[in-house]
Coordinates of C-alpha atoms in Angstrom, one line a residue:
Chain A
X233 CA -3.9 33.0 17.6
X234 CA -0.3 32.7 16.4
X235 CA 1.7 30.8 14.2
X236 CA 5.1 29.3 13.3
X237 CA 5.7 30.8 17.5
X238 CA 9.3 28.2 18.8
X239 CA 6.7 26.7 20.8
X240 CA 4.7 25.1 18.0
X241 CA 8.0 24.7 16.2
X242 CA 9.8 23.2 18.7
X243 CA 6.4 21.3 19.6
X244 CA 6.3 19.1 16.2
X245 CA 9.9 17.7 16.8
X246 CA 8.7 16.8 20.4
X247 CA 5.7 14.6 19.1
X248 CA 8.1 12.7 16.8
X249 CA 9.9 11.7 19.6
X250 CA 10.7 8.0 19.8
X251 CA 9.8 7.6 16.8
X252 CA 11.6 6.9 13.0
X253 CA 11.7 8.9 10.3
X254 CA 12.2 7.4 6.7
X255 CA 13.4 8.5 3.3
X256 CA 11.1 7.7 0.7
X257 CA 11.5 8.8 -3.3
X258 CA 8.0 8.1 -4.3
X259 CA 4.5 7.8 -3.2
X260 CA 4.9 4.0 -3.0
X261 CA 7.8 3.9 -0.6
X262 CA 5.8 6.6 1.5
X263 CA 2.8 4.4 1.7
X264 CA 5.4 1.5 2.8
X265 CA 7.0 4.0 5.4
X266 CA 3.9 5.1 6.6
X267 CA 2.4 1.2 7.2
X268 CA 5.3 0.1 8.7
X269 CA 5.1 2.8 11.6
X270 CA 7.0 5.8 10.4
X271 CA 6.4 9.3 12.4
X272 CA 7.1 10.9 9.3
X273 CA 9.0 10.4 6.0
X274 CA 11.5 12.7 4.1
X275 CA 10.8 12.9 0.2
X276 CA 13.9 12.9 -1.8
X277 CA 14.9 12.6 -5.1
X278 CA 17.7 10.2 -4.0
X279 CA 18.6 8.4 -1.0
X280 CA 22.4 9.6 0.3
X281 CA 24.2 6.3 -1.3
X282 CA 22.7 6.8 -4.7
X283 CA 23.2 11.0 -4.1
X284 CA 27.2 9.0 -3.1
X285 CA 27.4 7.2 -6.3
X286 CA 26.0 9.5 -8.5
X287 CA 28.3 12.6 -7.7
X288 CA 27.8 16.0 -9.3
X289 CA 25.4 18.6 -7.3
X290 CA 22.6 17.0 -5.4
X291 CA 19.9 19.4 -4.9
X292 CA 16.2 20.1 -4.2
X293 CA 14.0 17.7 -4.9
X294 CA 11.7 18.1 -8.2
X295 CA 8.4 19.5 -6.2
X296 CA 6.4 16.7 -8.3
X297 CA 7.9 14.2 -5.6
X298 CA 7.3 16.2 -2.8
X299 CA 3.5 16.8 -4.0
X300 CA 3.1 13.2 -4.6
X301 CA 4.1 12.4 -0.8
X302 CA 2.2 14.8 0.5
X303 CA -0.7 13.6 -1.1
X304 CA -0.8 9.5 -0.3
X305 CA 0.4 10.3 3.7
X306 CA -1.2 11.3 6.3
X307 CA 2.0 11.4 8.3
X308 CA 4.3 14.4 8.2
X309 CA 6.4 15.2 5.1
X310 CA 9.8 16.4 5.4
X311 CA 12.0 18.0 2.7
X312 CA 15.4 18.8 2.2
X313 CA 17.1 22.3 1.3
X314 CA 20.8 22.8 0.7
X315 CA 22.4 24.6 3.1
X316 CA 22.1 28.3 2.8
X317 CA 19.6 28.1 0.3
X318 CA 16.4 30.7 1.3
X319 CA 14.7 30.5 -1.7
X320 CA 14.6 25.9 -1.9
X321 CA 13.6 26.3 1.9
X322 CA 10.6 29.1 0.7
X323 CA 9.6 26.3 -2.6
X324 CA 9.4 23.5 -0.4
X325 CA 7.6 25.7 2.4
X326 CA 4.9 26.6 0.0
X327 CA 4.3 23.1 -0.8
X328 CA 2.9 22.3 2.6
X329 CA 6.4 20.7 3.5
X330 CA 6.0 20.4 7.7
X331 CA 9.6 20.1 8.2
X332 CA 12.5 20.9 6.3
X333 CA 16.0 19.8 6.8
X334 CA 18.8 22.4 5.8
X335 CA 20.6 18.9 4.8
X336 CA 24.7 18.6 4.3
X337 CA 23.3 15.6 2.4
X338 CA 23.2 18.4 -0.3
X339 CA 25.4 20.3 -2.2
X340 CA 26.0 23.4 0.5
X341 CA 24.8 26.3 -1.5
X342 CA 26.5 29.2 0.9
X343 CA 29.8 28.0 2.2
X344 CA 29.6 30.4 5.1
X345 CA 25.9 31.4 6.0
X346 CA 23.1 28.9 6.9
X347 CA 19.5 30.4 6.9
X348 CA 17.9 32.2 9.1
X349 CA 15.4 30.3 9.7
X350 CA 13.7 31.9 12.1
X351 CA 12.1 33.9 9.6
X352 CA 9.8 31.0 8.1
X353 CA 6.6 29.6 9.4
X354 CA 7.7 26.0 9.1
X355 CA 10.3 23.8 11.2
X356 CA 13.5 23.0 10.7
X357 CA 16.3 20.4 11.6
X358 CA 19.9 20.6 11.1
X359 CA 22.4 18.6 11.3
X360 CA 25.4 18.9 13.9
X361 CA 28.7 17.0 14.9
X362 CA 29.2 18.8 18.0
X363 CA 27.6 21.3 20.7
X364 CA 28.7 24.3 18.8
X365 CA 27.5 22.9 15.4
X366 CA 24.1 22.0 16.9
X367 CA 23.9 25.5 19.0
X368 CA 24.9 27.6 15.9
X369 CA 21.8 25.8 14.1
X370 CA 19.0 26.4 17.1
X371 CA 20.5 30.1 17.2
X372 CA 19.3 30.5 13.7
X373 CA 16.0 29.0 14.4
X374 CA 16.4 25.5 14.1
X375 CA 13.9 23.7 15.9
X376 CA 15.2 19.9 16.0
X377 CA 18.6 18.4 15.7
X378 CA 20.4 15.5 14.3
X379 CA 23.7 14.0 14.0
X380 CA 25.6 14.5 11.1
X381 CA 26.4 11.1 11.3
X382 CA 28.2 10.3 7.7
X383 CA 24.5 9.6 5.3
X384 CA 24.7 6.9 2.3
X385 CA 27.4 4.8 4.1
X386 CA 25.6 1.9 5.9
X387 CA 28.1 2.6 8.8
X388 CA 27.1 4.3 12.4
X389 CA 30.6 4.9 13.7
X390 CA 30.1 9.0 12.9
X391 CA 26.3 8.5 13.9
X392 CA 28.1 7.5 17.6
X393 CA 30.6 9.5 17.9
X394 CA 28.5 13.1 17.1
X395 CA 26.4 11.9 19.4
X396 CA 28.9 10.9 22.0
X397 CA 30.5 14.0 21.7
X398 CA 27.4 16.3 21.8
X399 CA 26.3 14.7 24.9
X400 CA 29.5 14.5 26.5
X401 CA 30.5 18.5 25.8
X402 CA 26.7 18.7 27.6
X403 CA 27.7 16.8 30.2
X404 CA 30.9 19.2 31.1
X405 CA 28.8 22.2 30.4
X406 CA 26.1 21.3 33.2
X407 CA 29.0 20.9 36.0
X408 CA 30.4 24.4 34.6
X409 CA 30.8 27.2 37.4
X410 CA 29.1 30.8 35.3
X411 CA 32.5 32.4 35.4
X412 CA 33.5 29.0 33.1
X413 CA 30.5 29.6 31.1
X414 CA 31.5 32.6 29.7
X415 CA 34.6 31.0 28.1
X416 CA 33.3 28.1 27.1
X417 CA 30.9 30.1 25.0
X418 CA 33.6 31.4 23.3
X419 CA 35.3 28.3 22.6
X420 CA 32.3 26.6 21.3
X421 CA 31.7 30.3 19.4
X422 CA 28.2 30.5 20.3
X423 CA 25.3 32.6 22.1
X424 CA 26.0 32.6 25.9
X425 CA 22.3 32.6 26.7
X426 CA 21.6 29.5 24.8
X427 CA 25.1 27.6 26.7
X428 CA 23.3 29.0 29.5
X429 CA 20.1 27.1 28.9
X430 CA 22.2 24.1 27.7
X431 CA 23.7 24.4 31.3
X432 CA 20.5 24.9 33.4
X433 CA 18.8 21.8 31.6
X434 CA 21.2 19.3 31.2
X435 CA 20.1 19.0 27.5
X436 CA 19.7 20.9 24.5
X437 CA 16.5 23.0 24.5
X438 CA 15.3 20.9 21.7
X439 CA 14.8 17.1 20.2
X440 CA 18.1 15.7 19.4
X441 CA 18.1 12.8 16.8
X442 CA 20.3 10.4 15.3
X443 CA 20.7 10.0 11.5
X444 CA 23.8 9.2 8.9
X445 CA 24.7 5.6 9.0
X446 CA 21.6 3.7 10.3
X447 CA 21.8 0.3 8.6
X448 CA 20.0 -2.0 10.8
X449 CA 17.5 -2.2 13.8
X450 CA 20.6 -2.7 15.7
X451 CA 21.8 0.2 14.6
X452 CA 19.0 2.4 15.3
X453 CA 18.6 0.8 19.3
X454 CA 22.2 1.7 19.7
X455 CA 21.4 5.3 18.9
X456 CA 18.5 5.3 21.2
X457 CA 20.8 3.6 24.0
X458 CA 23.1 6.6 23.5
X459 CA 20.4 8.9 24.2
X460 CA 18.8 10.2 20.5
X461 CA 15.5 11.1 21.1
X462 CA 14.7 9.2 18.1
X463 CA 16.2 7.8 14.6
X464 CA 16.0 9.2 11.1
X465 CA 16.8 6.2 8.4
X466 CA 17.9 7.0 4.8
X467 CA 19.7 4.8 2.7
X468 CA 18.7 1.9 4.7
X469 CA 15.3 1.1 4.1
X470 CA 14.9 0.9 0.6
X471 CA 18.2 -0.4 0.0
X472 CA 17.5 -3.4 1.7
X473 CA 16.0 -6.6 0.2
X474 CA 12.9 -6.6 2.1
X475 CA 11.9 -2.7 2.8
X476 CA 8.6 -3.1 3.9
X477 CA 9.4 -5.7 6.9
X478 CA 13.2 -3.3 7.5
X479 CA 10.7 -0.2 8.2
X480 CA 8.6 -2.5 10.5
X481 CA 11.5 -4.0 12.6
X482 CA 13.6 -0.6 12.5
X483 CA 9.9 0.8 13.9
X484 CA 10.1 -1.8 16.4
X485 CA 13.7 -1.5 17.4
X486 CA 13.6 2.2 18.4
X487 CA 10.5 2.0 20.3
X488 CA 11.8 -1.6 22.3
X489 CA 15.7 -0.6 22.4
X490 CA 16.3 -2.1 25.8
X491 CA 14.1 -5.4 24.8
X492 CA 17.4 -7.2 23.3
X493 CA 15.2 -10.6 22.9
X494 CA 12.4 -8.2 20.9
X495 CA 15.7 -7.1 18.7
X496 CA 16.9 -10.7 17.8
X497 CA 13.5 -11.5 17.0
X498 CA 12.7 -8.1 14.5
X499 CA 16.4 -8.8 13.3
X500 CA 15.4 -12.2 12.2
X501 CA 15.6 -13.2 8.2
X502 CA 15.7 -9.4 7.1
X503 CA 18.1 -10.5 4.2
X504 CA 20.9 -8.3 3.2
X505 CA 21.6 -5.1 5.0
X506 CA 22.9 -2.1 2.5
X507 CA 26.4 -3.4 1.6
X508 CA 28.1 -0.1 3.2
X509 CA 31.3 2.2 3.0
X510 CA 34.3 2.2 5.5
X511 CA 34.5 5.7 6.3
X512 CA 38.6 5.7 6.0
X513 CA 38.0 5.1 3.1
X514 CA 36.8 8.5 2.2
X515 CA 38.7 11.3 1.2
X516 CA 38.0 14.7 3.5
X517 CA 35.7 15.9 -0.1
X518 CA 33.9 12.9 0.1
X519 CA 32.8 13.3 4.0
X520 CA 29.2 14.5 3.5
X521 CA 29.8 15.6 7.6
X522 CA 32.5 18.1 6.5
X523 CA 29.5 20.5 5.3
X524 CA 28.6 23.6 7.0
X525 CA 29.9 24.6 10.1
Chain B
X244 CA -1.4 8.7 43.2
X245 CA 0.5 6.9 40.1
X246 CA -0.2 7.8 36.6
X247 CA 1.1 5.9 33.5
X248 CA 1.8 7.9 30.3
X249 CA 1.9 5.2 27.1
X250 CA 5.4 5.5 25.5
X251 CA 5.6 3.7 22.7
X252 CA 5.9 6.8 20.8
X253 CA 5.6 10.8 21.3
X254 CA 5.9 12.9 23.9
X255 CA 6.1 10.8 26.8
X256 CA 8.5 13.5 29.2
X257 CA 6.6 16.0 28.9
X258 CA 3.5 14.8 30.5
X259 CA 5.6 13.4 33.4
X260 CA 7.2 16.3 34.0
X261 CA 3.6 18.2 34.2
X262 CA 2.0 14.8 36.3
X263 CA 4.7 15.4 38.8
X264 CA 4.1 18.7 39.2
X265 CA 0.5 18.1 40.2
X266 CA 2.2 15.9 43.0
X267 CA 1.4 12.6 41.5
X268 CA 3.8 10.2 40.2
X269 CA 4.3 9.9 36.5
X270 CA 5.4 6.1 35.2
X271 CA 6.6 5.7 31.6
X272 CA 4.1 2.4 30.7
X273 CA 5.6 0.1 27.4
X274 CA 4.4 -3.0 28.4
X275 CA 1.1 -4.1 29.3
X276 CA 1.3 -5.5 32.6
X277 CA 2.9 -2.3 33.6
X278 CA -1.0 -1.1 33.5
X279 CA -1.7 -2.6 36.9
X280 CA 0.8 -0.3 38.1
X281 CA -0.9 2.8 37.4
X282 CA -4.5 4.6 38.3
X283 CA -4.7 6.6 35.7
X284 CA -3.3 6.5 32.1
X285 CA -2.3 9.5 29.6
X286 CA -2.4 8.6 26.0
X287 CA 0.0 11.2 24.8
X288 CA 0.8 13.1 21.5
X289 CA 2.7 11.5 18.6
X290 CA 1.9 10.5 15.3
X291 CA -1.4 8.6 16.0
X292 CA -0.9 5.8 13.2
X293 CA 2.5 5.0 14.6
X294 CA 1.4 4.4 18.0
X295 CA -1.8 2.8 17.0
X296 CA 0.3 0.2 15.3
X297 CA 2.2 -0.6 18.0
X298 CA -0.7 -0.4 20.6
X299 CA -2.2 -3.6 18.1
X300 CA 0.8 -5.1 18.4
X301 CA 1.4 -5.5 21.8
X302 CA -2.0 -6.3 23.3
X303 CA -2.7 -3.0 24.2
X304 CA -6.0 -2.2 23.1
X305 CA -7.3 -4.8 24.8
X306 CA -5.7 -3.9 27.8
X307 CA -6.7 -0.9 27.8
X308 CA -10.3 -1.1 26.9
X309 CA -9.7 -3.1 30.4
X310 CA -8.3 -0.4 32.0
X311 CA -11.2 1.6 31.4
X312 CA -13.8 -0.8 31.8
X313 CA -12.5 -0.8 35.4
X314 CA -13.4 2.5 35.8
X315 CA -9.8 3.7 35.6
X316 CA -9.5 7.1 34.1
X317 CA -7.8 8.0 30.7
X318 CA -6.5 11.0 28.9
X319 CA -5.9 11.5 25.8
X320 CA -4.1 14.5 24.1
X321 CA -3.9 15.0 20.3
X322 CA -3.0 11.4 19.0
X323 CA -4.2 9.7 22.1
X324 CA -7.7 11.7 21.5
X325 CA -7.6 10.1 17.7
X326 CA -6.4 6.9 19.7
X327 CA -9.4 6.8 22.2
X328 CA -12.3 8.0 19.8
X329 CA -15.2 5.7 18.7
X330 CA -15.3 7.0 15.0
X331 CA -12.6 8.7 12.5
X332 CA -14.0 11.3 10.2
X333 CA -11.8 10.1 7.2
X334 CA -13.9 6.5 8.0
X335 CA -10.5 4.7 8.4
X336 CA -11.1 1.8 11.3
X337 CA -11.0 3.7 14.7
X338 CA -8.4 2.0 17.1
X339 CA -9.2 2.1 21.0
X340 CA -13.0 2.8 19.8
X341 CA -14.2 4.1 24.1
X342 CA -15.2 7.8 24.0
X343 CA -18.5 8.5 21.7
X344 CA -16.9 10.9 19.7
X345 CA -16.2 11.6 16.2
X346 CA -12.3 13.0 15.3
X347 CA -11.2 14.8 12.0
X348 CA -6.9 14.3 11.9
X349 CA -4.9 17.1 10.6
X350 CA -8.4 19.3 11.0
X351 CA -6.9 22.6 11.0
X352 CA -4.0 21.6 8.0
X353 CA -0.7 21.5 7.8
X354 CA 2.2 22.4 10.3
X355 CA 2.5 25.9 8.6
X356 CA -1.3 26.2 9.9
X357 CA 0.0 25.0 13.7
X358 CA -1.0 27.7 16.2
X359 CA -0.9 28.7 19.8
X360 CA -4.1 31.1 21.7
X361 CA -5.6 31.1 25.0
X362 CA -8.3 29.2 25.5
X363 CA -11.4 28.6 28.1
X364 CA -11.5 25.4 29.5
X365 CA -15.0 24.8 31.8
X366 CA -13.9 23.4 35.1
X367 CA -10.5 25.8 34.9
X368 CA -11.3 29.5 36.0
X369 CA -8.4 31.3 34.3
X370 CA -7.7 30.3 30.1
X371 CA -4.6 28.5 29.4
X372 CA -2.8 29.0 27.0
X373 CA -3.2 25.8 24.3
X374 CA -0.9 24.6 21.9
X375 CA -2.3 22.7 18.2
X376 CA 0.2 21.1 16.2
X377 CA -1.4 19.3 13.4
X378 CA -4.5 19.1 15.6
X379 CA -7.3 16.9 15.1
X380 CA -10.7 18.1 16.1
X381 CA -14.2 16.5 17.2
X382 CA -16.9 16.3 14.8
X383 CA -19.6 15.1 16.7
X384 CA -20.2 14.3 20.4
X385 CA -22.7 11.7 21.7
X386 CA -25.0 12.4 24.5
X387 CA -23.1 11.0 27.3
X388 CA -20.2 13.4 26.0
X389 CA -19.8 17.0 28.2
X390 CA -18.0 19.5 25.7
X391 CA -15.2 21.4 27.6
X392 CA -13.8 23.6 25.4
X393 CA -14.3 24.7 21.3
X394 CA -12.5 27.1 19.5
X395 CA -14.2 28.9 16.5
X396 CA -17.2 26.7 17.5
X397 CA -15.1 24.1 17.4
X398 CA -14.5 21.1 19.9
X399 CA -11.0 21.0 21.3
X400 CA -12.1 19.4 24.6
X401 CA -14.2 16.7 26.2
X402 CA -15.0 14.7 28.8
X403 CA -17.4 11.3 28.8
X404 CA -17.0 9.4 32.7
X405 CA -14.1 8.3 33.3
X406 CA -12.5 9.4 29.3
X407 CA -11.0 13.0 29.2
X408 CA -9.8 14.5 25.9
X409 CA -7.9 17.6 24.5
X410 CA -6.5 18.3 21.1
X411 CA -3.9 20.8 21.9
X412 CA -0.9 19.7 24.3
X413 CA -1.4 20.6 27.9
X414 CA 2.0 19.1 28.3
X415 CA 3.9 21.4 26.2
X416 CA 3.5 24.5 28.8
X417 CA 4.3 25.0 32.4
X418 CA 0.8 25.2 33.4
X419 CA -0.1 22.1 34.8
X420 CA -3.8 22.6 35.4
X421 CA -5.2 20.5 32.9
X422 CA -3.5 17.5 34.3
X423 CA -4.6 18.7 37.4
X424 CA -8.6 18.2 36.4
X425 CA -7.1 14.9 35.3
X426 CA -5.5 13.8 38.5
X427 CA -8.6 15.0 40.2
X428 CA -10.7 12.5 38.3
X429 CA -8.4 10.0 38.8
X430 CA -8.6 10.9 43.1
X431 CA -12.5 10.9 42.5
X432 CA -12.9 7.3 40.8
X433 CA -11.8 5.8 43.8
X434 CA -9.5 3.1 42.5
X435 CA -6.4 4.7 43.8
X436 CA -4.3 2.7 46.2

C-alpha cells in the first residue's frame, strides 16, 4: 500500500475534471459552492479582487477558515500557499488540505525557488502562462495545472491567451522531429524527458485548468471551448449579486459548453457580474501573472 | 459493442481510452437520448455530489433506472459506485438507488490517506494493481449482491446482475481487464446490436 505515489496525485486532478472549482472564505459560501455543484472549493481568506484592493502582503489563510471548510464539505478543500513557502504548504497539509495551490495570487515568498513538491503527501496545482512555466511546475511535483490567467480582475483575456499559448507551443512540440526536441528543451529551459512526453502525448501529462479572470458562465464555456479541462472561479462568485444561482449556472456552463441555447438560458437574470479591471490598466507590479517563473 | 461513459463530470477519457482497448467502442453520453446509443453504460469517477446534481437535472436518473431495467449493464467506479448504490452510510438521500448495497464516502479519509496496492479481483486470475482516491467503501451487501474484491476485510468490489461496482479506478492504469469483465457482461446480456 502506498501513498502520495504521482498516480494518486495526478489521479485527484483527473476526477475533478469537467468540473468547477470555487473560492469560498467561510463555511457558508462552502455550503453554497458545494450545493450548487462545485468539484471542490478553495478556502481563502480573501478572494483575488479584495487581496487587489486591499494591497500589502496577502498570505496563508488563518487555519480557523480552512478547518471551518473542511468541516461543513464533503467535497475536496483546497488551500493556497505563497510561492516558495515549504513550511504554509506543510501547515495547510496537516490540516487535511487535499490540494494546495502554490498560488501567485500571494505574495511570492522565494523570488527564485518554488517547492519541491514532490516531497509532500498531498497534491498540488500551479499556475503557468506558458509550456515552460507549466513544465518547470510538474518537474517539481506539481500534479495539476492552471492558467495564470490575471485573478481579481473580472476579465479572461490573460485566462485565453495562457491557454492559447500553452496549447499552441504543444501543438508545435508534437510535430517536432527528436533532433528539434533537444533544442526546444532548452529554449523552454526545461527537463527533456518531460518535453518528450509532452511530445509523445499531444498534451501535458497532467489536468490543465483555466483560472484568473472567469466572470461569467460565458466566460468559463469559453475556457472549456479552448480546451481547459475544467474552470477554477475566484472573485466571481461571491462577488456577484446572486452567488448561489452564479455557482449553479457557472456549474452548468462548464459541463454544457457547446449547448449555446443551455448558456443563454443559465445566463438569464444573474444580475450584475463583478464590475472588473482592464488589464492595461495595470502597472507590470500590479500583474499578479508576473509571479514566479 | 458500444459503451457510453456519463460525462457530465470526472474522468470521462480515461475510461474510453481503457473501453477501446478492450475492442469496444467507447461514446462520451451528456444527453439522455444518447442512452439508446449505447449497450452498456460506465458511471465514472468525479466528485459524486456534482454529478448527482446534474444527473437530477437532466432526466437522468430516470433514464437510467430505464437503462437498467432493460437489462442493460452498468458500472460504476468510485462516484458512480456512490451514484448507483441503494443506501448512503452518512443517511443523506441515495441518488440512482439500483444495486443493494450500502456506501460510506470518503471511507478511508482524506487525499493525504489516498493509496495505491494490488489487489485480487475474483473472476481476474492475476491482481491489478487498484488505485483509491478518496474512496468510498461498501458497508453492507444484500443477498442478491456477489462480493468481488475487499481490502482489509473491506468491500472494494461487487457485482448484483446486470450492476458492477469498484471503488478504486480501473481507468487510471493501463490494465484494461476490469473493463474487460465489464464488456463481457455487457456481450453476455444479449442486448448488443
Amino acid at each position: 500500500m502506498e501513498t502520495g505515489t504521482t498516480r494518486v496525485k495526478r489521479g485527484m486532478a483527473e476526477m475533478q475534471k469537467g468540473g468547477v472549482i470555487m473560492d469560498v472564505m467561510n463555511a457558508e459560501q462552502a455550503k453554497i459552492a458545494e450545493a450548487a455543484g462545485a468539484v471542490a472549493v478553495m478556502a481563502l481568506e480573501r478572494v483575488p479582487s479584495d487581496i487587489r484592493a486591499a494591497g500589502g502582503v496577502a498570505r496563508m489563510a488563518d487555519p480557523t477558515i480552512v478547518e471551518e471548510v473542511i468541516k461543513v464539505v464533503s467535497i475536496p478543500v483546497m488551500a493556497k500557499a505563497r510561492i516558495g513557502h515549504y513550511v504554509e504548504a506543510r501547515v495547510l497539509e496537516s490540516l487535511g488540505v487535499d490540494y494546495l495551490d502554490e498560488s501567485e495570487v500571494l505574495t511570492p515568498a522565494d523570488e527564485v525557488f518554488h517547492i519541491n513538491k514532490r516531497e509532500f503527501t498531498v497534491p498540488f496545482v500551479c499556475g503557468a502562462k506558458d509550456l515552460g512555466e507549466a513544465l518547470r511546475r510538474i518537474g517539481e511535483g506539481a500534479s495539476m495545472i492552471r492558467t495564470k490567467g490575471e485573478p481579481g480582475t473580472g476579465n479572461i483575456v490573460e485566462a485565453v491567451r495562457h491557454m492559447r499559448v500553452i496549447n499552441g507551443q504543444i501543438r508545435r512540440v508534437t510535430n517536432m522531429s527528436l533532433d528539434e526536441l533537444y533544442n526546444e528543451a532548452k529554449n523552454l529551459g526545461v527537463a527533456y524527458d518531460l518535453l518528450l512526453e509532452v511530445h509523445q502525448l499531444g498534451k501535458l501529462p497532467v489536468v490543465n485548468f483555466a483560472a484568473g479572470g472567469v466572470a461569467t458562465p460565458a466566460d468559463a464555456a469559453l475556457m472549456m471551448h479552448l480546451g481547459a479541462d475544467g474552470v477554477f472561479v475566484g472573485s466571481g462568485i461571491f462577488k456577484s449579486d446572486n452567488p448561489e444561482k452564479f455557482a449553479r449556472a457557472i456549474v452548468e456552463a462548464t459541463t454544457h459548453f457547446t449547448d449555446y441555447k443551455l448558456i443563454a438560458e443559465v445566463s438569464k437574470n444573474l444580475g450584475t457580474p463583478m464590475k472588473g479591471i482592464d488589464i492595461a490598466t495595470l502597472t507590470p507590479a500590479e500583474r499578479m501573472s508576473e509571479r514566479g517563473r | 459493442m458500444r459503451i457510453g461513459v456519463l460525462a457530465l463530470q470526472g474522468a470521462v477519457t480515461e475510461h474510453i481510452v481503457s473501453i477501446e482497448k478492450t475492442g469496444a467502442e467507447g461514446l462520451p453520453i451528456k444527453r439522455v437520448e444518447q442512452l439508446e446509443e449505447v449497450e452498456g453504460l460506465i458511471i465514472p469517477g468525479g466528485e459524486s455530489t456534482t454529478i448527482g446534481k446534474l444527473m437530477s437535472k437532466y432526466g437522468f436518473i430516470e433514464a437510467i433506472r430505464d437503462f437498467s431495467n432493460q437489462g442493460k449493464p452498468i458500472f460504476g467506479t468510485c462516484a458512480g459506485l456512490i451514484l448507483l448504490a441503494k443506501q448512503i452510510a452518512s443517511g443523506e438521500p441515495g441518488h440512482l438507488e439500483l444495486m443493494d448495497i450500502t456506501v460510506a464516502r470518503n471511507a478511508f479519509g482524506r487525499q493525504r490517506e489516498s493509496f495505491e496496492c494490488d489487489l485480487d479481483v475474483k473472476g481476474i486470475e492475476e491482481p491489478i494493481r487498484a488505485v483509491f482516491i478518496r474512496a468510498p467503501l461498501i458497508n453492507e451487501v444484500g443477498p442478491e449482491v456477489e462480493v468481488l474484491s475487499v481490502y482489509k476485510d473491506e468491500i472494494v468490489t461487487a457485482r448484483q446482475g446486470n450492476l458492477l461496482v469498484s471503488s478504486f479506478h480501473p481507468e487510471l492504469t493501463d490494465d484494461f481487464r476490469l473493463h474487460q469483465y465489464f464488456t463481457d457482461m455487457v456481450e453476455a446480456s444479449g442486448t448488443t446490436a
